[in-house]
Structures are given as structure tokens and as C-alpha cells.
CSV table of C-alpha atoms in Angstrom, one decimal:
chain,number,residue,atom,x,y,z
R,1,UNK,CA,25.4,-5.8,-0.2
R,2,UNK,CA,26.3,-2.8,-2.2
R,3,UNK,CA,25.7,0.6,-0.6
R,4,UNK,CA,22.1,1.7,-1.3
R,5,UNK,CA,21.9,4.3,-4.1
R,6,UNK,CA,19.2,6.8,-3.7
R,7,UNK,CA,17.6,8.4,-6.8
R,8,UNK,CA,15.1,11.3,-6.9
R,9,UNK,CA,13.2,13.0,-9.6
R,10,UNK,CA,12.2,16.6,-8.8
R,11,UNK,CA,11.5,19.4,-11.3
R,12,UNK,CA,14.3,22.0,-11.3
R,13,UNK,CA,12.0,24.9,-11.8
R,14,UNK,CA,8.4,25.6,-11.0
R,15,UNK,CA,5.8,28.3,-10.8
R,16,UNK,CA,4.7,29.5,-7.4
R,17,UNK,CA,1.8,27.5,-6.1
R,18,UNK,CA,2.4,24.6,-8.5
R,19,UNK,CA,1.9,21.1,-7.2
R,20,UNK,CA,4.9,19.1,-8.1
R,21,UNK,CA,5.2,15.3,-8.4
R,22,UNK,CA,8.3,13.9,-6.7
R,23,UNK,CA,9.5,10.4,-7.4
R,24,UNK,CA,12.1,8.6,-5.3
R,25,UNK,CA,13.8,5.2,-5.4
R,26,UNK,CA,16.6,3.6,-3.5
R,27,UNK,CA,18.4,0.4,-4.1
R,28,UNK,CA,17.9,-1.8,-1.1
R,29,UNK,CA,17.1,-5.5,-0.6
R,30,UNK,CA,14.4,-4.9,2.0
R,31,UNK,CA,15.1,-8.2,3.6
R,32,UNK,CA,11.7,-9.1,5.0
R,33,UNK,CA,12.8,-11.5,7.8
R,34,UNK,CA,10.5,-14.2,6.3
R,35,UNK,CA,13.0,-15.8,3.9
R,36,UNK,CA,15.0,-18.8,4.9
R,37,UNK,CA,18.6,-19.5,3.9
R,38,UNK,CA,18.4,-22.4,1.4
R,39,UNK,CA,21.5,-24.1,2.8
R,40,UNK,CA,21.1,-23.8,6.5
R,41,UNK,CA,17.3,-23.5,6.7
R,42,UNK,CA,17.7,-20.6,9.1
R,43,UNK,CA,15.7,-17.4,8.8
R,44,UNK,CA,17.5,-14.5,7.3
R,45,UNK,CA,17.1,-11.6,9.8
R,46,UNK,CA,15.0,-8.6,8.8
R,47,UNK,CA,16.9,-5.6,7.4
R,48,UNK,CA,14.7,-3.0,5.8
R,49,UNK,CA,14.5,0.8,5.5
R,50,UNK,CA,11.9,1.6,8.0
R,51,UNK,CA,11.5,5.4,7.6
R,52,UNK,CA,11.5,7.8,4.6
R,53,UNK,CA,11.4,11.5,5.1
R,54,UNK,CA,11.2,14.4,2.6
R,55,UNK,CA,11.9,17.9,4.0
R,56,UNK,CA,12.0,21.2,2.2
R,57,UNK,CA,14.3,24.0,3.6
R,58,UNK,CA,14.4,22.0,6.9
R,59,UNK,CA,10.6,21.6,7.3
R,60,UNK,CA,9.1,18.1,6.9
R,61,UNK,CA,6.8,17.8,3.9
R,62,UNK,CA,6.1,14.1,3.7
R,63,UNK,CA,7.2,11.0,5.5
R,64,UNK,CA,6.4,7.3,5.4
R,65,UNK,CA,6.9,4.4,7.8
R,66,UNK,CA,7.7,1.2,5.9
R,67,UNK,CA,7.1,-2.3,7.1
R,68,UNK,CA,8.6,-5.6,5.6
R,69,UNK,CA,5.8,-5.7,3.0
R,70,UNK,CA,7.4,-2.9,1.0
R,71,UNK,CA,9.1,-4.3,-2.1
R,72,UNK,CA,12.9,-4.4,-2.7
R,73,UNK,CA,14.3,-1.2,-4.1
R,74,UNK,CA,11.5,0.8,-2.5
R,75,UNK,CA,9.8,3.4,-4.7
R,76,UNK,CA,7.8,6.3,-3.4
R,77,UNK,CA,6.1,9.0,-5.3
R,78,UNK,CA,4.2,11.9,-3.7
R,79,UNK,CA,3.4,15.6,-4.2
R,80,UNK,CA,4.6,19.0,-2.8
R,81,UNK,CA,3.6,22.6,-3.4
R,82,UNK,CA,6.2,24.9,-4.7
R,83,UNK,CA,6.2,28.0,-2.4
R,84,UNK,CA,9.8,29.3,-2.7
R,85,UNK,CA,13.2,28.4,-4.0
R,86,UNK,CA,15.1,26.0,-1.9
R,87,UNK,CA,16.4,22.5,-1.2
R,88,UNK,CA,14.5,19.2,-0.9
R,89,UNK,CA,16.3,16.8,1.4
R,90,UNK,CA,15.4,13.1,1.3
R,91,UNK,CA,16.5,10.7,4.0
R,92,UNK,CA,16.0,7.0,4.3
R,93,UNK,CA,16.7,5.3,7.7
R,94,UNK,CA,17.8,1.6,7.8
R,95,UNK,CA,17.1,-0.9,10.5
R,96,UNK,CA,20.8,-0.9,11.4
R,97,UNK,CA,20.7,2.9,12.0
R,98,UNK,CA,22.4,3.9,8.7
R,99,UNK,CA,21.0,7.0,7.1
R,100,UNK,CA,21.1,7.5,3.3
R,101,UNK,CA,20.3,10.9,1.9
R,102,UNK,CA,20.0,12.9,-1.2
R,103,UNK,CA,19.2,16.6,-2.0
R,104,UNK,CA,17.6,18.3,-4.9
R,105,UNK,CA,17.4,22.1,-5.7
R,106,UNK,CA,14.2,23.8,-6.7
R,107,UNK,CA,14.0,27.3,-8.2
R,108,UNK,CA,10.6,29.0,-8.0
R,109,UNK,CA,10.1,31.9,-10.3
Z,1,UNK,CA,-42.0,-41.9,-24.7
Z,2,UNK,CA,-42.1,-38.2,-25.5
Z,3,UNK,CA,-43.5,-37.4,-22.1
Z,4,UNK,CA,-40.9,-39.4,-20.3
Z,5,UNK,CA,-38.1,-37.5,-22.2
Z,6,UNK,CA,-39.8,-34.2,-21.1
Z,7,UNK,CA,-39.8,-35.5,-17.5
Z,8,UNK,CA,-36.2,-36.4,-17.7
Z,9,UNK,CA,-35.3,-32.9,-18.9
Z,10,UNK,CA,-37.1,-31.3,-16.1
Z,11,UNK,CA,-35.5,-33.4,-13.6
Z,12,UNK,CA,-32.1,-32.7,-15.0
Z,13,UNK,CA,-32.8,-29.0,-14.8
Z,14,UNK,CA,-34.0,-29.3,-11.3
Z,15,UNK,CA,-30.9,-31.3,-10.4
Z,16,UNK,CA,-28.8,-28.5,-11.8
Z,17,UNK,CA,-30.7,-25.9,-9.8
Z,18,UNK,CA,-30.2,-28.0,-6.7
Z,19,UNK,CA,-26.5,-28.4,-7.4
Z,20,UNK,CA,-26.2,-24.7,-8.2
Z,21,UNK,CA,-27.8,-23.7,-4.9
Z,22,UNK,CA,-25.7,-26.2,-3.0
Z,23,UNK,CA,-22.6,-24.7,-4.6
Z,24,UNK,CA,-23.6,-21.2,-3.6
Z,25,UNK,CA,-24.3,-22.3,-0.1
Z,26,UNK,CA,-20.9,-24.1,0.1
Z,27,UNK,CA,-19.3,-20.9,-1.2
Z,28,UNK,CA,-21.1,-18.9,1.4
Z,29,UNK,CA,-19.9,-21.3,4.1
Z,30,UNK,CA,-16.3,-21.1,3.0
Z,31,UNK,CA,-16.4,-17.3,2.7
Z,32,UNK,CA,-17.7,-16.7,6.2
Z,33,UNK,CA,-14.9,-18.2,8.2
Z,34,UNK,CA,-12.4,-16.4,6.0
Z,35,UNK,CA,-14.0,-13.0,6.8
Z,36,UNK,CA,-13.5,-13.8,10.5
Z,37,UNK,CA,-9.9,-15.2,10.2
Z,38,UNK,CA,-7.3,-14.3,12.7
Z,39,UNK,CA,-5.5,-12.1,10.1
Z,40,UNK,CA,-8.5,-9.9,9.4
Z,41,UNK,CA,-8.9,-9.6,13.2
Z,42,UNK,CA,-5.2,-8.6,13.5
Z,43,UNK,CA,-5.8,-5.8,10.9
Z,44,UNK,CA,-8.9,-4.7,12.8
Z,45,UNK,CA,-6.9,-4.7,16.0
Z,46,UNK,CA,-4.1,-2.7,14.4
Z,47,UNK,CA,-6.6,-0.2,13.0
Z,48,UNK,CA,-8.2,0.1,16.5
Z,49,UNK,CA,-4.8,0.7,18.0
Z,50,UNK,CA,-4.2,3.6,15.5
Z,51,UNK,CA,-7.5,5.4,15.6
Z,52,UNK,CA,-8.9,4.4,19.0
Z,53,UNK,CA,-12.7,4.1,19.4
Z,54,UNK,CA,-13.6,6.1,16.3
Z,55,UNK,CA,-15.7,4.4,13.6
Z,56,UNK,CA,-14.2,4.6,10.1
Z,57,UNK,CA,-16.5,5.8,7.4
Z,58,UNK,CA,-16.5,4.7,3.8
Z,59,UNK,CA,-15.5,7.1,1.0
Z,60,UNK,CA,-13.0,9.8,0.1
Z,61,UNK,CA,-10.2,7.3,-0.6
Z,62,UNK,CA,-9.3,6.1,-4.0
Z,63,UNK,CA,-7.2,2.9,-4.0
Z,64,UNK,CA,-5.6,2.2,-7.3
Z,65,UNK,CA,-4.5,-1.5,-7.3
Z,66,UNK,CA,-4.2,-4.1,-10.0
Z,67,UNK,CA,-7.1,-6.7,-9.9
Z,68,UNK,CA,-4.6,-9.4,-10.6
Z,69,UNK,CA,-0.9,-9.2,-9.6
Z,70,UNK,CA,1.2,-11.7,-11.5
Z,71,UNK,CA,4.2,-11.1,-9.2
Z,72,UNK,CA,3.4,-10.7,-5.5
Z,73,UNK,CA,6.9,-9.2,-5.0
Z,74,UNK,CA,6.1,-5.8,-6.5
Z,75,UNK,CA,2.5,-4.8,-6.5
Z,76,UNK,CA,2.0,-1.2,-7.4
Z,77,UNK,CA,-0.4,0.8,-5.1
Z,78,UNK,CA,-1.6,4.3,-5.4
Z,79,UNK,CA,-3.7,5.9,-2.7
Z,80,UNK,CA,-5.4,9.2,-3.1
Z,81,UNK,CA,-7.6,10.9,-0.4
Z,82,UNK,CA,-10.1,13.6,-1.4
Z,83,UNK,CA,-9.0,16.5,0.7
Z,84,UNK,CA,-8.4,20.3,0.1
Z,85,UNK,CA,-5.0,20.0,1.9
Z,86,UNK,CA,-5.2,23.4,3.6
Z,87,UNK,CA,-3.9,24.2,7.1
Z,88,UNK,CA,-7.4,23.9,8.5
Z,89,UNK,CA,-8.5,20.8,6.7
Z,90,UNK,CA,-6.0,18.2,5.4
Z,91,UNK,CA,-5.4,14.4,5.4
Z,92,UNK,CA,-2.8,13.6,8.2
Z,93,UNK,CA,-2.0,10.0,7.4
Z,94,UNK,CA,-2.9,7.0,5.4
Z,95,UNK,CA,-2.2,3.5,6.8
Z,96,UNK,CA,-2.1,0.5,4.5
Z,97,UNK,CA,-2.7,-3.1,5.6
Z,98,UNK,CA,-2.7,-6.4,3.8
Z,99,UNK,CA,-4.8,-8.9,5.8
Z,100,UNK,CA,-3.2,-12.2,4.7
Z,101,UNK,CA,0.5,-11.2,4.8
Z,102,UNK,CA,2.6,-12.7,7.6
Z,103,UNK,CA,2.7,-9.2,9.1
Z,104,UNK,CA,-0.4,-7.1,8.2
Z,105,UNK,CA,1.2,-3.7,8.2
Z,106,UNK,CA,2.5,-2.4,4.9
Z,107,UNK,CA,3.1,1.3,5.3
Z,108,UNK,CA,2.0,4.5,7.1
Z,109,UNK,CA,2.2,7.6,5.0
Z,110,UNK,CA,2.2,11.0,6.7
Z,111,UNK,CA,1.1,14.0,4.7
Z,112,UNK,CA,1.3,17.7,5.6
Z,113,UNK,CA,-0.6,20.7,4.0
Z,114,UNK,CA,2.7,21.4,2.1
Z,115,UNK,CA,2.0,18.3,0.0
Z,116,UNK,CA,-0.8,20.0,-1.9
Z,117,UNK,CA,-2.3,16.7,-2.8
Z,118,UNK,CA,-2.9,13.7,-0.6
Z,119,UNK,CA,-1.7,11.2,-3.1
Z,120,UNK,CA,1.2,8.7,-3.0
Z,121,UNK,CA,2.4,5.6,-4.8
Z,122,UNK,CA,4.7,2.8,-3.7
Z,123,UNK,CA,5.2,-0.9,-4.4
Z,124,UNK,CA,4.5,-3.7,-2.0
Z,125,UNK,CA,4.7,-7.4,-1.4
Z,126,UNK,CA,1.6,-9.6,-1.1
Z,127,UNK,CA,1.9,-13.2,0.1
Z,128,UNK,CA,-1.3,-14.4,-1.6
Z,129,UNK,CA,-4.7,-13.3,-2.8
Z,130,UNK,CA,-6.1,-10.9,-0.2
Z,131,UNK,CA,-7.7,-7.6,0.7
Z,132,UNK,CA,-5.7,-4.5,0.9
Z,133,UNK,CA,-7.1,-2.0,3.4
Z,134,UNK,CA,-6.4,1.7,3.5
Z,135,UNK,CA,-7.3,3.9,6.5
Z,136,UNK,CA,-7.1,7.7,6.3
Z,137,UNK,CA,-6.9,10.0,9.3
Z,138,UNK,CA,-8.0,13.6,8.6
Z,139,UNK,CA,-7.0,16.7,10.6
Z,140,UNK,CA,-10.5,17.1,12.0
Z,141,UNK,CA,-10.3,13.6,13.6
Z,142,UNK,CA,-12.6,11.8,11.2
Z,143,UNK,CA,-11.4,8.5,9.8
Z,144,UNK,CA,-12.1,6.9,6.4
Z,145,UNK,CA,-11.4,3.5,5.1
Z,146,UNK,CA,-11.4,1.7,1.7
Z,147,UNK,CA,-10.7,-1.9,0.7
Z,148,UNK,CA,-9.7,-3.7,-2.5
Z,149,UNK,CA,-9.0,-7.3,-3.3
Z,150,UNK,CA,-5.9,-8.2,-5.3
Z,151,UNK,CA,-5.5,-11.7,-6.8
Z,152,UNK,CA,-1.9,-12.8,-6.6
Z,153,UNK,CA,-0.6,-15.5,-9.0
Z,154,UNK,CA,2.9,-15.9,-7.4
Z,155,UNK,CA,3.3,-14.9,-3.8
Z,156,UNK,CA,6.0,-12.5,-2.7
Z,157,UNK,CA,7.3,-13.4,0.7
Z,158,UNK,CA,10.1,-15.9,-0.1
Z,159,UNK,CA,10.2,-19.5,1.1
């Protein structure tokens, strides 16, 4: 499987106190563990992203625990208040321990 | 002759009423065992495990789901909790369950006051027509719940 590619949509600039909408998506099969291999009839083992975290300047803003019922190429949108300029860091943790991450800059002024 | 026709009409109407009532009763009978199915019990148990002995109240949650999902592989869901999101009073978490999926848990979403708004969207898989349940935990310890039914045309758990 191709390496998961994270994508985030965050406004570049914002006014202080503004509530921003953040949209994220990562390419991932989110293998549920329910599907069977058509040839062998064996169950395909579960392999999903089980944790998503968004932090701003090192402080956690939003997080989500995902179960196998989350669709392939998981999408997540949520909100954050613009308090100061800084960096959003997004991390996705895979069942196999891999961590995928992406950052986005925000300028408040 | 005329009278007998009249009589026949009445009896047909009565027959319809009887059939209608019977149908309703049958529907009631089939609905009841469903409400007490093992899956719904599993969801209740999972909720109990999260919130302990607290009683969830209705309200404050807005669940935005399609009434009919043609493709159970990607069902959009938006959940919003009515909360001021201040340090003193905010929504801590929202847990989403689907009671007829092979595993009822869908996601747990954790908010902080820095979110500004307790609202989030994602996409989920639904195996078949079922209820989606959201449980919101507030910072003051109160618990709210909301439920919505989604009709699924093609299930989304693979075969």
C-alpha cells in the first residue's frame, strides 16, 4: 500500500479570537478486519489509524480515537480558536505504530 | 340486493381494519425484540463503561446524518454539542456508536476549550440500517445523548 498522504486545510491568517474550521484527510485503507480475502477465504487482519491528534504550539487542541467503523481515507473536520501566531501539528497513529504527520502555519494579526 | 351490497362493503371495511390492526400488532412484535437485541445491549454496556453510573439526559446534541445512506462505506456524520466552550464549562468528549455494526464503537472525539466550538465531522461505515448514538461528556460531569436512524441501501463492512 502506498504511503499514507496527509492533507490539511487551515486558514493562513486569522483575526484574534476567530473560530477557524480545520479540515483534514489522509489516504489510508482503514482495513476493518471484517473483510475476507476472496481467494483464500481468510480474514484480512485489521490495520487502521486509531488515533488522530491536532496540537497548536505543542498544546493539544483536538483529538479523536478511531475504530474500524471509520471510512477509508478518513476525513475529520473540527474547529480551533485563533489566539496567537504559531504552528498546528497534526499526527495520525497507525495500528502498526507508524506515525504520519503534517504541519500548518497560522498568522494571527 | 342493495342491502346485501351495503353489508358486503361494511364487512370488507371491517376486514381491512382487522388486517390493519393485526399488521400494526405484528410490527410492534417485531420491533420489540430488536430494541432489546444483543447489539443494542453492547452499546449500552459500552456507554456504561465510559460514563459509569450517570444517567444520560436528552438534548444539547445535534446529530447531522443522512436519513438514507446509499453507500454504507462512507456515511457523513456531523455532531455538534451546544456548549459555551470556556475553561469552566466545555464539552470534553463525544462518543459515537452504531448499534448494528460488527463492533459498535465508531469514534471518540475529545474537545478542549481551545476548539471554540464543539463541532466535528467525519465519515463512517455502517453495515446495515441502524441507529447511530452519540454520547457527550461535559466538563461538569453531566452526560447527554442523542440518537438517529440511518437507512443503509448497500452495507459497508465488506464480505
